[in-house]
GROMACS .gro file of C-alpha atoms in nm:
model
  275
    1MET     CA    1  -1.870   0.116  -0.120
    2ARG     CA    2  -2.003  -0.236  -0.167
    3LYS     CA    3  -1.837  -0.577  -0.143
    4ASN     CA    4  -1.950  -0.883  -0.334
    5SER     CA    5  -1.805  -1.232  -0.383
    6MET     CA    6  -1.918  -1.267  -0.748
    7ASP     CA    7  -1.804  -1.634  -0.753
    8VAL     CA    8  -1.446  -1.522  -0.693
    9ASP     CA    9  -1.243  -1.655  -0.399
   10SER     CA   10  -1.121  -1.307  -0.305
   11ILE     CA   11  -1.374  -1.039  -0.210
   12LEU     CA   12  -1.438  -0.781  -0.478
   13GLU     CA   13  -1.471  -0.421  -0.376
   14PHE     CA   14  -1.694  -0.189  -0.573
   15ASN     CA   15  -1.574   0.148  -0.444
   16THR     CA   16  -1.806   0.418  -0.569
   17VAL     CA   17  -1.605   0.696  -0.399
   18ASN     CA   18  -1.299   0.616  -0.611
   19ARG     CA   19  -1.508   0.481  -0.901
   20LEU     CA   20  -1.290   0.170  -0.874
   21THR     CA   21  -1.354  -0.204  -0.879
   22SER     CA   22  -1.066  -0.396  -0.722
   23ALA     CA   23  -0.966  -0.740  -0.594
   24ASN     CA   24  -0.668  -0.963  -0.525
   25LEU     CA   25  -0.732  -1.263  -0.751
   26ILE     CA   26  -0.409  -1.454  -0.684
   27ASN     CA   27  -0.590  -1.757  -0.539
   28SER     CA   28  -0.906  -1.735  -0.748
   29SER     CA   29  -1.014  -1.997  -1.000
   30LEU     CA   30  -1.109  -1.755  -1.273
   31LYS     CA   31  -1.337  -1.824  -1.566
   32GLU     CA   32  -1.397  -1.596  -1.863
   33HIS     CA   33  -1.767  -1.557  -1.778
   34THR     CA   34  -1.671  -1.442  -1.426
   35ILE     CA   35  -1.451  -1.166  -1.567
   36ASP     CA   36  -1.737  -1.055  -1.792
   37SER     CA   37  -1.981  -1.059  -1.498
   38ILE     CA   38  -1.751  -0.837  -1.293
   39GLU     CA   39  -1.730  -0.587  -1.580
   40GLN     CA   40  -2.109  -0.578  -1.605
   41GLU     CA   41  -2.136  -0.515  -1.232
   42THR     CA   42  -1.871  -0.245  -1.261
   43HIS     CA   43  -2.084  -0.063  -1.520
   44LYS     CA   44  -2.387  -0.085  -1.288
   45HIS     CA   45  -2.186   0.096  -1.019
   46CYS     CA   46  -2.070   0.354  -1.274
   47ASN     CA   47  -1.707   0.274  -1.187
   48THR     CA   48  -1.454   0.379  -1.450
   49LYS     CA   49  -1.160   0.153  -1.364
   50ILE     CA   50  -1.099  -0.210  -1.270
   51SER     CA   51  -0.777  -0.290  -1.083
   52TYR     CA   52  -0.671  -0.648  -1.005
   53ILE     CA   53  -0.372  -0.821  -0.853
   54ILE     CA   54  -0.318  -1.152  -1.034
   55ASN     CA   55  -0.059  -1.424  -1.074
   56GLU     CA   56   0.135  -1.367  -1.396
   57SER     CA   57   0.017  -1.712  -1.509
   58GLN     CA   58  -0.343  -1.580  -1.510
   59PHE     CA   59  -0.280  -1.293  -1.750
   60GLY     CA   60  -0.380  -1.495  -2.057
   61LEU     CA   61  -0.743  -1.464  -1.945
   62PHE     CA   62  -0.719  -1.084  -1.960
   63SER     CA   63  -0.479  -1.011  -2.244
   64ASN     CA   64  -0.750  -1.002  -2.513
   65LYS     CA   65  -0.991  -0.797  -2.300
   66ASP     CA   66  -0.805  -0.462  -2.305
   67TYR     CA   67  -0.638  -0.504  -1.966
   68GLN     CA   68  -0.295  -0.347  -1.924
   69ILE     CA   69  -0.013  -0.422  -1.679
   70GLU     CA   70   0.058  -0.130  -1.446
   71ALA     CA   71   0.299  -0.292  -1.198
   72ALA     CA   72   0.483  -0.621  -1.146
   73VAL     CA   73   0.600  -0.747  -0.805
   74PRO     CA   74   0.874  -1.014  -0.837
   75SER     CA   75   0.836  -1.344  -0.647
   76TYR     CA   76   0.501  -1.245  -0.498
   77CYS     CA   77   0.362  -1.589  -0.579
   78GLY     CA   78   0.663  -1.809  -0.506
   79SER     CA   79   0.849  -1.838  -0.835
   80HIS     CA   80   0.588  -1.626  -1.015
   81ASP     CA   81   0.543  -1.250  -1.021
   82ALA     CA   82   0.225  -1.072  -0.924
   83LEU     CA   83   0.080  -0.832  -1.177
   84TYR     CA   84  -0.132  -0.527  -1.109
   85ILE     CA   85  -0.357  -0.504  -1.414
   86ALA     CA   86  -0.616  -0.245  -1.506
   87LYS     CA   87  -0.897  -0.177  -1.748
   88TYR     CA   88  -1.041   0.169  -1.805
   89PHE     CA   89  -1.395   0.253  -1.908
   90ASP     CA   90  -1.321   0.624  -1.941
   91THR     CA   91  -1.046   0.739  -2.178
   92THR     CA   92  -0.983   1.049  -1.967
   93ARG     CA   93  -0.908   0.839  -1.660
   94ALA     CA   94  -0.655   0.634  -1.854
   95GLN     CA   95  -0.443   0.949  -1.904
   96GLU     CA   96  -0.221   0.991  -1.599
   97VAL     CA   97  -0.272   1.322  -1.421
   98GLY     CA   98   0.064   1.474  -1.321
   99LYS     CA   99   0.281   1.217  -1.500
  100LEU     CA  100   0.578   1.451  -1.547
  101GLU     CA  101   0.577   1.542  -1.178
  102HIS     CA  102   0.551   1.178  -1.072
  103ASP     CA  103   0.838   1.076  -1.300
  104SER     CA  104   1.054   1.361  -1.173
  105VAL     CA  105   0.996   1.253  -0.811
  106LEU     CA  106   1.128   0.907  -0.895
  107ASP     CA  107   1.421   1.046  -1.093
  108VAL     CA  108   1.534   1.269  -0.807
  109ILE     CA  109   1.493   0.997  -0.545
  110THR     CA  110   1.680   0.727  -0.732
  111SER     CA  111   1.965   0.951  -0.846
  112ALA     CA  112   2.039   1.132  -0.518
  113PRO     CA  113   2.315   1.003  -0.284
  114ASN     CA  114   2.224   0.873   0.062
  115GLU     CA  115   2.188   1.136   0.332
  116HIS     CA  116   2.309   1.101   0.690
  117ASP     CA  117   2.105   1.278   0.955
  118VAL     CA  118   2.186   1.242   1.324
  119ILE     CA  119   1.961   1.010   1.527
  120PRO     CA  120   1.880   1.159   1.870
  121SER     CA  121   2.010   0.953   2.162
  122GLY     CA  122   1.757   0.743   2.353
  123LEU     CA  123   1.587   0.593   2.046
  124SER     CA  124   1.500   0.233   2.133
  125MET     CA  125   1.453  -0.072   1.916
  126ILE     CA  126   1.122  -0.125   1.745
  127ARG     CA  127   0.868  -0.356   1.913
  128PHE     CA  128   0.524  -0.498   1.848
  129ALA     CA  129   0.248  -0.286   2.004
  130GLN     CA  130   0.009  -0.435   2.259
  131HIS     CA  131  -0.353  -0.342   2.321
  132ASN     CA  132  -0.251  -0.105   2.599
  133ASP     CA  133  -0.050   0.095   2.345
  134ALA     CA  134  -0.361   0.178   2.140
  135MET     CA  135  -0.432   0.506   2.315
  136ASP     CA  136  -0.077   0.637   2.258
  137ILE     CA  137  -0.088   0.528   1.892
  138ALA     CA  138  -0.420   0.708   1.844
  139LYS     CA  139  -0.286   1.024   2.010
  140LEU     CA  140   0.017   1.024   1.781
  141GLN     CA  141  -0.175   0.986   1.457
  142PHE     CA  142  -0.434   1.249   1.550
  143SER     CA  143  -0.161   1.494   1.648
  144THR     CA  144  -0.090   1.785   1.416
  145ASN     CA  145   0.280   1.729   1.488
  146CYS     CA  146   0.325   1.410   1.288
  147HIS     CA  147   0.386   1.316   0.926
  148TYR     CA  148   0.272   1.071   0.660
  149THR     CA  149  -0.039   0.919   0.815
  150ALA     CA  150  -0.269   0.775   0.545
  151PHE     CA  151  -0.572   0.741   0.772
  152ASN     CA  152  -0.666   0.792   1.138
  153GLN     CA  153  -0.820   0.547   1.383
  154GLY     CA  154  -0.943   0.584   1.739
  155GLU     CA  155  -0.824   0.367   2.028
  156ARG     CA  156  -1.109   0.114   1.997
  157ALA     CA  157  -1.062   0.083   1.621
  158ILE     CA  158  -0.689   0.018   1.667
  159ILE     CA  159  -0.755  -0.259   1.920
  160ASP     CA  160  -1.013  -0.415   1.684
  161ASP     CA  161  -0.758  -0.390   1.403
  162MET     CA  162  -0.498  -0.573   1.614
  163GLN     CA  163  -0.750  -0.845   1.699
  164GLN     CA  164  -0.809  -0.896   1.326
  165GLY     CA  165  -0.443  -0.992   1.287
  166ASN     CA  166  -0.282  -0.665   1.182
  167ASP     CA  167   0.034  -0.550   1.358
  168TYR     CA  168   0.157  -0.211   1.477
  169LEU     CA  169   0.533  -0.186   1.516
  170VAL     CA  170   0.622   0.109   1.735
  171PHE     CA  171   0.937   0.316   1.774
  172GLU     CA  172   1.002   0.474   2.116
  173PHE     CA  173   1.198   0.778   2.228
  174LEU     CA  174   1.234   0.846   2.603
  175ASP     CA  175   0.959   0.588   2.670
  176ASN     CA  176   0.711   0.761   2.438
  177ILE     CA  177   0.576   0.618   2.111
  178VAL     CA  178   0.700   0.861   1.847
  179ALA     CA  179   0.653   0.653   1.532
  180TYR     CA  180   0.478   0.340   1.412
  181VAL     CA  181   0.428   0.121   1.109
  182ARG     CA  182   0.101  -0.064   1.046
  183VAL     CA  183   0.150  -0.403   0.881
  184THR     CA  184  -0.117  -0.619   0.720
  185TYR     CA  185  -0.071  -0.979   0.610
  186LEU     CA  186  -0.208  -1.153   0.305
  187SER     CA  187  -0.404  -1.470   0.367
  188HIS     CA  188  -0.201  -1.656   0.106
  189GLY     CA  189   0.175  -1.696   0.111
  190ASN     CA  190   0.430  -1.511   0.320
  191VAL     CA  191   0.363  -1.160   0.195
  192ALA     CA  192   0.306  -0.850   0.409
  193ASN     CA  193   0.212  -0.492   0.332
  194ILE     CA  194   0.306  -0.166   0.506
  195SER     CA  195  -0.018   0.030   0.495
  196ASN     CA  196   0.054   0.325   0.725
  197ILE     CA  197   0.365   0.506   0.852
  198VAL     CA  198   0.344   0.778   1.118
  199ILE     CA  199   0.639   0.973   1.258
  200ALA     CA  200   0.646   1.259   1.509
  201ASP     CA  201   0.780   1.583   1.364
  202HIS     CA  202   1.072   1.620   1.606
  203LEU     CA  203   1.217   1.286   1.491
  204ASP     CA  204   1.143   1.335   1.123
  205THR     CA  205   1.494   1.268   0.993
  206LEU     CA  206   1.591   1.042   0.707
  207ASP     CA  207   1.789   0.805   0.931
  208VAL     CA  208   1.497   0.757   1.169
  209LYS     CA  209   1.257   0.692   0.881
  210ARG     CA  210   1.498   0.454   0.714
  211ASP     CA  211   1.571   0.269   1.039
  212LEU     CA  212   1.199   0.240   1.112
  213ILE     CA  213   1.141   0.056   0.786
  214THR     CA  214   1.467  -0.142   0.809
  215LEU     CA  215   1.380  -0.269   1.158
  216THR     CA  216   1.028  -0.352   1.040
  217LYS     CA  217   1.180  -0.562   0.762
  218SER     CA  218   1.401  -0.744   1.014
  219HIS     CA  219   1.105  -0.823   1.241
  220LEU     CA  220   0.894  -0.953   0.956
  221LYS     CA  221   1.177  -1.164   0.820
  222SER     CA  222   1.203  -1.336   1.159
  223LEU     CA  223   0.832  -1.425   1.124
  224GLY     CA  224   0.894  -1.599   0.792
  225ILE     CA  225   0.771  -1.316   0.568
  226VAL     CA  226   0.956  -1.336   0.237
  227LEU     CA  227   0.819  -1.031   0.056
  228LEU     CA  228   0.718  -0.687   0.179
  229GLN     CA  229   0.539  -0.426  -0.026
  230SER     CA  230   0.400  -0.079   0.025
  231ASN     CA  231   0.203   0.165  -0.187
  232CYS     CA  232   0.213   0.543  -0.165
  233LEU     CA  233   0.092   0.842  -0.361
  234SER     CA  234   0.311   0.910  -0.663
  235ASP     CA  235   0.363   1.278  -0.577
  236ASN     CA  236   0.463   1.213  -0.213
  237TYR     CA  237   0.836   1.282  -0.233
  238ASP     CA  238   0.915   1.206   0.133
  239LYS     CA  239   0.738   0.871   0.157
  240ASN     CA  240   0.869   0.748  -0.178
  241LYS     CA  241   1.217   0.847  -0.063
  242ILE     CA  242   1.177   0.659   0.268
  243LEU     CA  243   1.094   0.338   0.083
  244HIS     CA  244   1.374   0.376  -0.170
  245GLN     CA  245   1.632   0.450   0.100
  246ALA     CA  246   1.512   0.145   0.297
  247GLY     CA  247   1.590  -0.084   0.003
  248PHE     CA  248   1.252  -0.111  -0.167
  249ASN     CA  249   1.234  -0.141  -0.546
  250PHE     CA  250   0.992   0.054  -0.760
  251SER     CA  251   0.746  -0.197  -0.911
  252GLY     CA  252   0.515   0.028  -1.111
  253ARG     CA  253   0.241   0.287  -1.089
  254LEU     CA  254  -0.137   0.249  -1.058
  255ILE     CA  255  -0.266   0.532  -1.274
  256ASN     CA  256  -0.541   0.758  -1.137
  257GLN     CA  257  -0.618   0.496  -0.872
  258ARG     CA  258  -0.815   0.710  -0.628
  259TYR     CA  259  -0.992   1.040  -0.577
  260GLN     CA  260  -0.899   1.297  -0.313
  261HIS     CA  261  -1.088   1.622  -0.287
  262GLY     CA  262  -1.225   1.559  -0.635
  263GLU     CA  263  -0.884   1.505  -0.795
  264LEU     CA  264  -0.747   1.179  -0.935
  265LEU     CA  265  -0.427   1.053  -0.772
  266SER     CA  266  -0.184   0.784  -0.889
  267VAL     CA  267  -0.014   0.535  -0.658
  268ASN     CA  268   0.341   0.398  -0.672
  269VAL     CA  269   0.398   0.031  -0.586
  270TRP     CA  270   0.719  -0.060  -0.400
  271SER     CA  271   0.842  -0.404  -0.293
  272THR     CA  272   1.144  -0.577  -0.143
  273PRO     CA  273   1.235  -0.942  -0.084
  274LEU     CA  274   1.320  -1.035   0.275
  275THR     CA  275   1.521  -1.348   0.199
   0.00000   0.00000   0.00000
């Protein structure tokens, strides 16, 4: 994986593992020759897809270059939407693997009535984690008795992550951390992203999951965040359901966005205003 500025304000990532070139170009002053240069560099890395986040007002630069809109997040850029756009250099990759399954997951989630599990007594309010919580967070995510983790980090890596400005909001039960949400913040605007959710098995009920996200939304709103988004694998029924039940709106799907064990996986984009 290689990063390169390529005359663009936001760092470009040339990810050779996922054969993907990506960047958030919301604040970039784009020129047509820059877009062409990125495509040339993409070919050098043998990547087969480009995926950008742009302001909808920038789309005119891409519309005649075979880019397609895969997701739209309302009010991401103030009064403007953000667009996830893509260009494929392999016709096979442009064909969504598992589309019927992914669509059926969404259909079931959005059509089912709310469920009401019982929350165990002793569940405390969510709070921001401190550096001395890093060991307990690491133990939870490395445990085999937890769900949904997207990646694992050791204690030192978690502390470094906190020092870089990312937050961990933890949920406690009987004075033990039993769930957490990792939140990252975009450098522009008041937009945040939920990038990891981890919940201990014995508290894995819909109400706990929904309250975890709902309380996270409340905390972030108090910080002045106006939009929250989260991405998850399109075939992950439980995580998609958590986001839907917590009031997130489906914003689109990034087709064949990443590889896992040699297979292409698509990613659903979810978002919710906090105003």
